[in-house]
mmCIF file of C-alpha atoms and ligand atoms in Angstrom:
data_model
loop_
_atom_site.group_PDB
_atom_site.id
_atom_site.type_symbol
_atom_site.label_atom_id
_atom_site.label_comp_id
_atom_site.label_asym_id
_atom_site.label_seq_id
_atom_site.Cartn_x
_atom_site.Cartn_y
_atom_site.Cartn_z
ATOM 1 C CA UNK A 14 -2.840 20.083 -14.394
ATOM 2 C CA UNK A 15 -3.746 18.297 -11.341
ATOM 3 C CA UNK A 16 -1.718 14.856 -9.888
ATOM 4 C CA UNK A 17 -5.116 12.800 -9.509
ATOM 5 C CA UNK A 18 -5.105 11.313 -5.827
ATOM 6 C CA UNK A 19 -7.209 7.400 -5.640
ATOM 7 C CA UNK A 20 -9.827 8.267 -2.856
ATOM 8 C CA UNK A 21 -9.627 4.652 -1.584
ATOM 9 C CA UNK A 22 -5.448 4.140 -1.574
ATOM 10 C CA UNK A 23 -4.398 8.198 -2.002
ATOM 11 C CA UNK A 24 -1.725 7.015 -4.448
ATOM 12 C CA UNK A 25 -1.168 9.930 -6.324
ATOM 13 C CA UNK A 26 -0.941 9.534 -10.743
ATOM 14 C CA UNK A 27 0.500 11.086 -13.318
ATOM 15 C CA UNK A 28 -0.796 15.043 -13.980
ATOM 16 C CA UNK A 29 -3.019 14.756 -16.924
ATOM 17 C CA UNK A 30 -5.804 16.851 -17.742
ATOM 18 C CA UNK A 31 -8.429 14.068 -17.164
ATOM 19 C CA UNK A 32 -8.195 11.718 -14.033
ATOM 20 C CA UNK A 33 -6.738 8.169 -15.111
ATOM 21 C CA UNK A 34 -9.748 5.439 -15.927
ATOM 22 C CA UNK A 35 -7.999 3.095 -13.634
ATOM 23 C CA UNK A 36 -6.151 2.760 -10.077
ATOM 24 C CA UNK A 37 -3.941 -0.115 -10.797
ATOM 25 C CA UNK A 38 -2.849 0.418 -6.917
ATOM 26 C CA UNK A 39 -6.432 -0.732 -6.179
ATOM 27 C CA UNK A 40 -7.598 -3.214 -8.798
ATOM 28 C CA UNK A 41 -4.724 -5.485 -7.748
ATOM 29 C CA UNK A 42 -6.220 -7.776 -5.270
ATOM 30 C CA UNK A 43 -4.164 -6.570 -2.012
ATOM 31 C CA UNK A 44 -6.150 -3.450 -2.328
ATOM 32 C CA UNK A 45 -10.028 -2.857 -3.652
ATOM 33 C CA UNK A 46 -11.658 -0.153 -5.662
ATOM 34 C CA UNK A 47 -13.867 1.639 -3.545
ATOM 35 C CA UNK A 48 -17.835 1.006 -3.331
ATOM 36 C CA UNK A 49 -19.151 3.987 -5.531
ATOM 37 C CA UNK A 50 -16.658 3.001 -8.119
ATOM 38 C CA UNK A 51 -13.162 4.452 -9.025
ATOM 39 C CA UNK A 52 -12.902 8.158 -7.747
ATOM 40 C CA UNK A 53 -10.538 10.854 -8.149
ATOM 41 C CA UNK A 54 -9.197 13.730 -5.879
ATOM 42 C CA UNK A 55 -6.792 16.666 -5.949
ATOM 43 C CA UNK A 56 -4.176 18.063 -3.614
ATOM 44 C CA UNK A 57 -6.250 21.657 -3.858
ATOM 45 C CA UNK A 58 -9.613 19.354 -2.921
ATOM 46 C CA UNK A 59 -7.346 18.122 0.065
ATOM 47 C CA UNK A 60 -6.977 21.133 1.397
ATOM 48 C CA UNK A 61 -10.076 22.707 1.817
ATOM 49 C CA UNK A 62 -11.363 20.230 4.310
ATOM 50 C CA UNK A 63 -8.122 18.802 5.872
ATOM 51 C CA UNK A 64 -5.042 19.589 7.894
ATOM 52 C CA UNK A 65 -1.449 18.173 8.914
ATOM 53 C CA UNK A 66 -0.812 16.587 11.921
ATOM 54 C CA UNK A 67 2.440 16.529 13.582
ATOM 55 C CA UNK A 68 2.934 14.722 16.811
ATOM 56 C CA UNK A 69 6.037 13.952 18.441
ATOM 57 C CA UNK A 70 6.146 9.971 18.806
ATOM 58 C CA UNK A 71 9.485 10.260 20.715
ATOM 59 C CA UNK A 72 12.743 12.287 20.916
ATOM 60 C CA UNK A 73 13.657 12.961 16.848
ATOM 61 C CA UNK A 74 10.761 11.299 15.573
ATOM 62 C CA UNK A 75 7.640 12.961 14.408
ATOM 63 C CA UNK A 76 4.575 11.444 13.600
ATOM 64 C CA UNK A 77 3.157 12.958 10.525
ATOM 65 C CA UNK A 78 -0.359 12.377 9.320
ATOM 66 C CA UNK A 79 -3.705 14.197 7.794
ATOM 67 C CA UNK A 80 -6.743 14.738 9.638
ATOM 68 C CA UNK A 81 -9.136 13.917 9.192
ATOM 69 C CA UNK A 82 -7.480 10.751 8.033
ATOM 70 C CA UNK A 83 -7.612 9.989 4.048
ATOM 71 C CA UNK A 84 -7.730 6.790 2.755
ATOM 72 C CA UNK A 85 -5.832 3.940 4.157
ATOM 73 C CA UNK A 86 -5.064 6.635 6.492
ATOM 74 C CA UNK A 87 -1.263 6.227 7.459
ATOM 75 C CA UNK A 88 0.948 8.319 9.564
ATOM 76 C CA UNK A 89 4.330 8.531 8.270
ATOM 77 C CA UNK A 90 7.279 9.165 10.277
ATOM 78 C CA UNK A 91 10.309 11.900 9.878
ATOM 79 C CA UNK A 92 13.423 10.481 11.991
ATOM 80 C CA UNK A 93 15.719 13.297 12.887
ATOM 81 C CA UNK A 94 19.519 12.949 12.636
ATOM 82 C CA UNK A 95 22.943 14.757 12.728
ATOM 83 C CA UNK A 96 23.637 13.652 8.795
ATOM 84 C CA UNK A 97 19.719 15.026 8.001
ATOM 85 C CA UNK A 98 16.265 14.295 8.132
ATOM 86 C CA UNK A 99 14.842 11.072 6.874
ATOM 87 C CA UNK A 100 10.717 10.330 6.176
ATOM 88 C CA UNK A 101 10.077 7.171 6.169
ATOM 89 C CA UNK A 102 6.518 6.488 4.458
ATOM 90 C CA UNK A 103 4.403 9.135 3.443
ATOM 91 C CA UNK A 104 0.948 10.961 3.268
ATOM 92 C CA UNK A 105 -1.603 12.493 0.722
ATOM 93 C CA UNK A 106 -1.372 15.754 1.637
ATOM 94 C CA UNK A 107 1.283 18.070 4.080
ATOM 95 C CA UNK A 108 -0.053 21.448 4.276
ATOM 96 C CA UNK A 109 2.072 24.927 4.770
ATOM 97 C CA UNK A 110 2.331 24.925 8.543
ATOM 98 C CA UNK A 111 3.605 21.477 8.675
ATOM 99 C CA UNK A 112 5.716 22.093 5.906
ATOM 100 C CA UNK A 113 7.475 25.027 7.043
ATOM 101 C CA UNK A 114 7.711 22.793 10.821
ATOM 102 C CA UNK A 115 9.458 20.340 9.200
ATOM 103 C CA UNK A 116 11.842 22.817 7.427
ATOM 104 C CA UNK A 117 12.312 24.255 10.967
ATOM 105 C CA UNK A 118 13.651 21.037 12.180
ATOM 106 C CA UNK A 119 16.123 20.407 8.901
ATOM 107 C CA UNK A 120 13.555 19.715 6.122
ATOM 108 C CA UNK A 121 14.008 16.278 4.560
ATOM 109 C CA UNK A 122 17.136 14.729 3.036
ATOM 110 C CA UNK A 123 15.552 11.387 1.705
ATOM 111 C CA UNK A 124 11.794 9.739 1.786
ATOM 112 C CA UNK A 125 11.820 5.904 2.019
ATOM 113 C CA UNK A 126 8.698 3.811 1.738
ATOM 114 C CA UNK A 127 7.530 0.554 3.153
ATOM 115 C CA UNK A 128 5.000 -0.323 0.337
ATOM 116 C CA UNK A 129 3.257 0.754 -2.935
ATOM 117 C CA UNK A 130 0.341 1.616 -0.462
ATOM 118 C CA UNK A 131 1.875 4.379 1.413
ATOM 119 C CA UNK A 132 3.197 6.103 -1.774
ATOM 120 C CA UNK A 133 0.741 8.273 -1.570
ATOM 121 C CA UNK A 134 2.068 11.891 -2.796
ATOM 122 C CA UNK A 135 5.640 11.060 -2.423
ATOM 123 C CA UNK A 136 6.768 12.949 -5.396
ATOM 124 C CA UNK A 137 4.980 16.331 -4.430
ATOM 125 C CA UNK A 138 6.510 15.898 -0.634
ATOM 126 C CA UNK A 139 10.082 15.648 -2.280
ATOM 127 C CA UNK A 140 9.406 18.699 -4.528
ATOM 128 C CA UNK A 141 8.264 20.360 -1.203
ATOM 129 C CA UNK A 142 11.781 19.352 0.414
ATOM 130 C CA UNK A 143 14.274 18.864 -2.171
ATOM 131 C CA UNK A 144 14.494 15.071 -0.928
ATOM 132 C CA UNK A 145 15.429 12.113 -2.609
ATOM 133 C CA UNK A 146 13.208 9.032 -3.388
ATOM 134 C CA UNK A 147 14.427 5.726 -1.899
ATOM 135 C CA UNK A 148 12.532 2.984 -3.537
ATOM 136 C CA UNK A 149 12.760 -0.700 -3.982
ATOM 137 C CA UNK A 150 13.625 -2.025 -7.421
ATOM 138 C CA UNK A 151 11.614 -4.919 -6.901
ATOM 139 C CA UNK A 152 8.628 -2.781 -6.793
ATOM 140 C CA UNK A 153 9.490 -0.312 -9.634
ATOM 141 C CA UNK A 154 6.504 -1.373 -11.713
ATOM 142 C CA UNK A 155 4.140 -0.333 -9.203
ATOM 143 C CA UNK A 156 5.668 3.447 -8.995
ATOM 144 C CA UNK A 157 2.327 5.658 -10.353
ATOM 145 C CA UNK A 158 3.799 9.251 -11.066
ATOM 146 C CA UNK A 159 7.359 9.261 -12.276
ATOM 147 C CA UNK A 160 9.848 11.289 -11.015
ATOM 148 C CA UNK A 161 13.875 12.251 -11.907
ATOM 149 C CA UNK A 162 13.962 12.486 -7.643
ATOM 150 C CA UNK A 163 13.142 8.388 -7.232
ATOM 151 C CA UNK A 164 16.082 6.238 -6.836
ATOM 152 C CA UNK A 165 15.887 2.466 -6.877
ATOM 153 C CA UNK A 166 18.054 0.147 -4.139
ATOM 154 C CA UNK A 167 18.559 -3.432 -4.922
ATOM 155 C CA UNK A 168 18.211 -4.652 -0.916
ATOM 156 C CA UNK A 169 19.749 -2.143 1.401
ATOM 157 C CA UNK A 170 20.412 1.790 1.547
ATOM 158 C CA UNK A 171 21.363 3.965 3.618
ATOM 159 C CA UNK A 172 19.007 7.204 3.385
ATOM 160 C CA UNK A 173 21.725 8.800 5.539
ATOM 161 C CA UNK A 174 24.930 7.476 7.307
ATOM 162 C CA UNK A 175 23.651 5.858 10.155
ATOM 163 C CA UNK A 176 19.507 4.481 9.118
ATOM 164 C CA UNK A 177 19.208 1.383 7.296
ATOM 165 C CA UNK A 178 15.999 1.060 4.234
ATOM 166 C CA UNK A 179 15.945 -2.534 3.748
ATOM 167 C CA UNK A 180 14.052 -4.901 1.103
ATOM 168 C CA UNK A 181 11.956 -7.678 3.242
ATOM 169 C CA UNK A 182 9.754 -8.671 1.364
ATOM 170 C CA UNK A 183 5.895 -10.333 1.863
ATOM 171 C CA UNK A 184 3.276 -8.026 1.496
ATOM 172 C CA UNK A 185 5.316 -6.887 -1.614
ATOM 173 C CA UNK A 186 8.273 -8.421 -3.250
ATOM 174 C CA UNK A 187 9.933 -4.506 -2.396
ATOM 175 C CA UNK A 188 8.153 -4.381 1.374
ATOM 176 C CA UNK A 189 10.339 -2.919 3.174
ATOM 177 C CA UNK A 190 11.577 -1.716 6.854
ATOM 178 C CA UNK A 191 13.837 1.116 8.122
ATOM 179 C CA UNK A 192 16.005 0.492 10.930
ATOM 180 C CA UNK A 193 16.701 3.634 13.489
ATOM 181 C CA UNK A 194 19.550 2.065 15.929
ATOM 182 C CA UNK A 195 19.096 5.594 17.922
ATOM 183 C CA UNK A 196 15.922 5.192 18.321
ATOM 184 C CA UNK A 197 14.147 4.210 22.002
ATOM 185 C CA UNK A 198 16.817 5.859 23.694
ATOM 186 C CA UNK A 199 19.480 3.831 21.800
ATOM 187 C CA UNK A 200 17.649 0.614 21.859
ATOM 188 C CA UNK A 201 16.863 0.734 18.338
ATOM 189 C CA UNK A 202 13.619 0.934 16.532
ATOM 190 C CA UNK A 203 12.236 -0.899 13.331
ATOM 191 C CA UNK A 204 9.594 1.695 11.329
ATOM 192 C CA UNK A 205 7.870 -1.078 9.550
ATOM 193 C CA UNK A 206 4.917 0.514 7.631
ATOM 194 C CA UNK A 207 2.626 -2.719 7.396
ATOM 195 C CA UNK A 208 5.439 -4.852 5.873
ATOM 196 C CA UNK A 209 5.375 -6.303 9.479
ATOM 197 C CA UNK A 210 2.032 -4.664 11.337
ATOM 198 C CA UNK A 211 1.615 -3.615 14.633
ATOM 199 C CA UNK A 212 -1.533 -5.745 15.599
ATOM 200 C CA UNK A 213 -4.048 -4.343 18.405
ATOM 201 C CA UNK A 214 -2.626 -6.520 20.957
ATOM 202 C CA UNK A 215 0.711 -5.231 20.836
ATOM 203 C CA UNK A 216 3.126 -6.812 21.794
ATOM 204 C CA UNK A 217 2.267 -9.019 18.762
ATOM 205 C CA UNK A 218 2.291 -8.008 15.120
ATOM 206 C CA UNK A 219 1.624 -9.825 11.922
ATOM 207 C CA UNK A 220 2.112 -10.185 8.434
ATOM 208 C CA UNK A 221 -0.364 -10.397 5.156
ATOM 209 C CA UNK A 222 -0.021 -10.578 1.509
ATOM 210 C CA UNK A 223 -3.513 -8.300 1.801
ATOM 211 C CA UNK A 224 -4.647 -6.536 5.062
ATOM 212 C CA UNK A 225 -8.067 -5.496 3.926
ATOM 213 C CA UNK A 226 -8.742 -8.885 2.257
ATOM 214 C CA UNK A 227 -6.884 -10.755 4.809
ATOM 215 C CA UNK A 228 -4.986 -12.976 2.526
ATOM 216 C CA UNK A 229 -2.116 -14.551 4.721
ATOM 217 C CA UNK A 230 1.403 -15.245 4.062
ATOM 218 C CA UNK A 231 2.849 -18.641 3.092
ATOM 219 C CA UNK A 232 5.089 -20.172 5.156
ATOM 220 C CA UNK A 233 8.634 -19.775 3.319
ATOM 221 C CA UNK A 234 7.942 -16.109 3.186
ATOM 222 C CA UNK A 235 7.009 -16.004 6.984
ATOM 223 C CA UNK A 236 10.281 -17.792 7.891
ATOM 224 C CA UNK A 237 12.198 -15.513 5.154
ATOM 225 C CA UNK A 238 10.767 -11.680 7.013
ATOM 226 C CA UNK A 239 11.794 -12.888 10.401
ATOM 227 C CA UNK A 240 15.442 -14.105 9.374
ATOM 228 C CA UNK A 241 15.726 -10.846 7.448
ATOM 229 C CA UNK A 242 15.254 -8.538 10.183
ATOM 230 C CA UNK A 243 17.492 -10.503 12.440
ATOM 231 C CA UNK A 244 20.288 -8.741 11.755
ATOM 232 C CA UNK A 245 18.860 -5.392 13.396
ATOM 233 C CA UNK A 246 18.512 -4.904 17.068
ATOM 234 C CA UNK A 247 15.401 -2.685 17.734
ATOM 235 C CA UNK A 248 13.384 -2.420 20.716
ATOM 236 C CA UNK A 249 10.310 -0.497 19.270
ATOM 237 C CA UNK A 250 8.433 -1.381 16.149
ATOM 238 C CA UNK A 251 6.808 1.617 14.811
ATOM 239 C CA UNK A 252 3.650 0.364 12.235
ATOM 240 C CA UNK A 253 2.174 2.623 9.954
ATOM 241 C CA UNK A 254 -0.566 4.190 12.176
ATOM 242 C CA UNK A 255 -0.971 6.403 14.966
ATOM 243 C CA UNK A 256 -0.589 4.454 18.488
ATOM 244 C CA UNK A 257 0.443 1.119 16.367
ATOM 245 C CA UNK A 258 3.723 0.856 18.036
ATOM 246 C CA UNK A 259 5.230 -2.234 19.999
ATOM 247 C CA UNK A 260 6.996 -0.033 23.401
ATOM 248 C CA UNK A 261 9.343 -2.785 23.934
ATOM 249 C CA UNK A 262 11.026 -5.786 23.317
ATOM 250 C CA UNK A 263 10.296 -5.537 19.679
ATOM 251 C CA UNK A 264 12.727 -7.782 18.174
ATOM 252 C CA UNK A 265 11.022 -10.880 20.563
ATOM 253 C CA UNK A 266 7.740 -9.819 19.540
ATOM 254 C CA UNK A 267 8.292 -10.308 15.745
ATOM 255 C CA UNK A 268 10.230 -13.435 16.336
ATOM 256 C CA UNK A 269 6.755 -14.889 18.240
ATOM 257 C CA UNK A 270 4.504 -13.826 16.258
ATOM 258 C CA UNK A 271 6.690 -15.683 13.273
ATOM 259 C CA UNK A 272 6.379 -18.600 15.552
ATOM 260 C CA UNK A 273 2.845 -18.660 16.456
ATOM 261 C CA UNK A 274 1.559 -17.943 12.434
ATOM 262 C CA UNK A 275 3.801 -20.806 11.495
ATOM 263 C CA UNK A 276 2.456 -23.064 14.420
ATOM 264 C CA UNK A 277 -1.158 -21.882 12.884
ATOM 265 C CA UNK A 278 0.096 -22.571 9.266
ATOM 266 C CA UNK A 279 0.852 -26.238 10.434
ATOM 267 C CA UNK A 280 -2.632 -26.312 11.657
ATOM 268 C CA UNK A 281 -1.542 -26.019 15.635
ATOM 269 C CA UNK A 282 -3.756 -23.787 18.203
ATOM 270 C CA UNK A 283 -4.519 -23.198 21.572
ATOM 271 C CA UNK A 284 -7.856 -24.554 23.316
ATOM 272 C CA UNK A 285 -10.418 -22.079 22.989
ATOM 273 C CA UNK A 286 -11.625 -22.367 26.250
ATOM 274 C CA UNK A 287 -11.550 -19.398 28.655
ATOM 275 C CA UNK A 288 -8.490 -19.205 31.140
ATOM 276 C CA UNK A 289 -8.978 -20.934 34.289
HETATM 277 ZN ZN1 ZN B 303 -6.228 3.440 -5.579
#
């Protein structure tokens, strides 16, 4: 029996011999179901027609994603460390090569992940690695296919000694971010998923209660996700896409881009005239 993959939000479901009627992933109103109606895929269907992608995004991180892209299309991103490997978010689909790659370098201890969206085939990626499942128990009701492997954290975990999973909250009461103080050469990096998104100008990012319907934020929750990540100091934010990554200064670059959607909130803007 097949795990039935969503074709619009490649949140895998229960196995059951019939695909489910519904994707409650995509009938809530962050998400949508997709034009032609609620469809169904398999891993097997997956793989006829599409590969892994591994890139590395720096020293012990690798950027792992499916081309051609599926879905939402998300990268996820395995940090490398001395106490084992951690993914943070994950895909639809790894195939064989990038599976056995990834057991070259360690295999996986835990997978953590920002949002609902990004669940995608978490539980057949554990199986693959013997990992566990770090989720949020604020967002235990959305969890799709079950699995002895998923653990719930109230607000903070440690995957491993040394990386921080922890529960931000705004796009989802569980959104949350993992902090890598290793990472950009011992700067630190924040792998936020789209609990805070790398925008295409960036050295900004933003936040939404729905990306694809642009629903914003509320003010109290704005104010709330940039106190919260205060407490880590991180130089790159890595979003949940390839090339969505802030190269520096990433902790000022959240803390703005609070600023400036609260300024718009209260109804203040620039002139839109052209630079002088
Ligand atoms: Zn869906």
């Amino acid at each position: 029996m097949p795990a039935w993959i969503c074709v619009t939000c490649a949140v895998q479901q229960p196995d059951t011999g019939r695909p489910p009627e519904h994707c409650p992933i995509c009938e809530d109103e962050r998400q949508y179901v997709g034009w032609g109606g609620q469809r169904w895929t398999t891993r097997d269907e997956l793989a006829r027609d599409h590969r892994s992608e591994l890139r590395e995004e720096e020293p012990n991180l690798l950027g792992v994603g499916v081309q051609p892209a599926v879905a939402i299309g998300q990268r996820a991103l395995l940090v490398r460390t001395a106490h084992g490997n951690v993914l943070w978010d994950c895909v639809p689909f790894l195939d064989d090569d990038a599976r056995a790659e990834i057991d070259a370098l360690g295999g996986v201890a835990a997978i953590a992940v920002s949002h609902p969206h990004f669940y995608a085939a978490v539980v057949d990626v554990a199986d693959a690695f013997d990992a566990r499942i770090l989720l949020p128990e604020a967002d235990a009701g959305w969890v799709q296919r079950p699995s002895p492997r998923i653990e719930f954290f109230a607000d903070e975990v440690q995957p491993v000694p040394g990386l921080t999973v922890a529960r931000i909250g705004g796009h989802f009461d569980g959104a949350a971010v993992l902090h890598w103080p290793a990472g950009s050469g011992g700067r630190g990096a924040l792998l936020t998923g789209d609990t805070i998104t790398v925008v295409q100008d960036r050295d900004w990012v933003s936040f939404m209660w729905s990306y694809p319907n642009l629903i914003p934020l509320d003010e109290a929750t704005i104010g709330q996700i940039a106190r919260r990540v205060e407490r880590f100091r991180f130089d790159r934010v890595y979003g949940g896409w390839w090339g969505r990554v802030v190269l520096a200064d990433g902790a000022a670059a959240v803390r703005r881009s609070a600023d400036r959607y609260l300024a718009r909130l209260r109804g203040e803007r620039p002139p839109s005239s052209p630079p002088a």
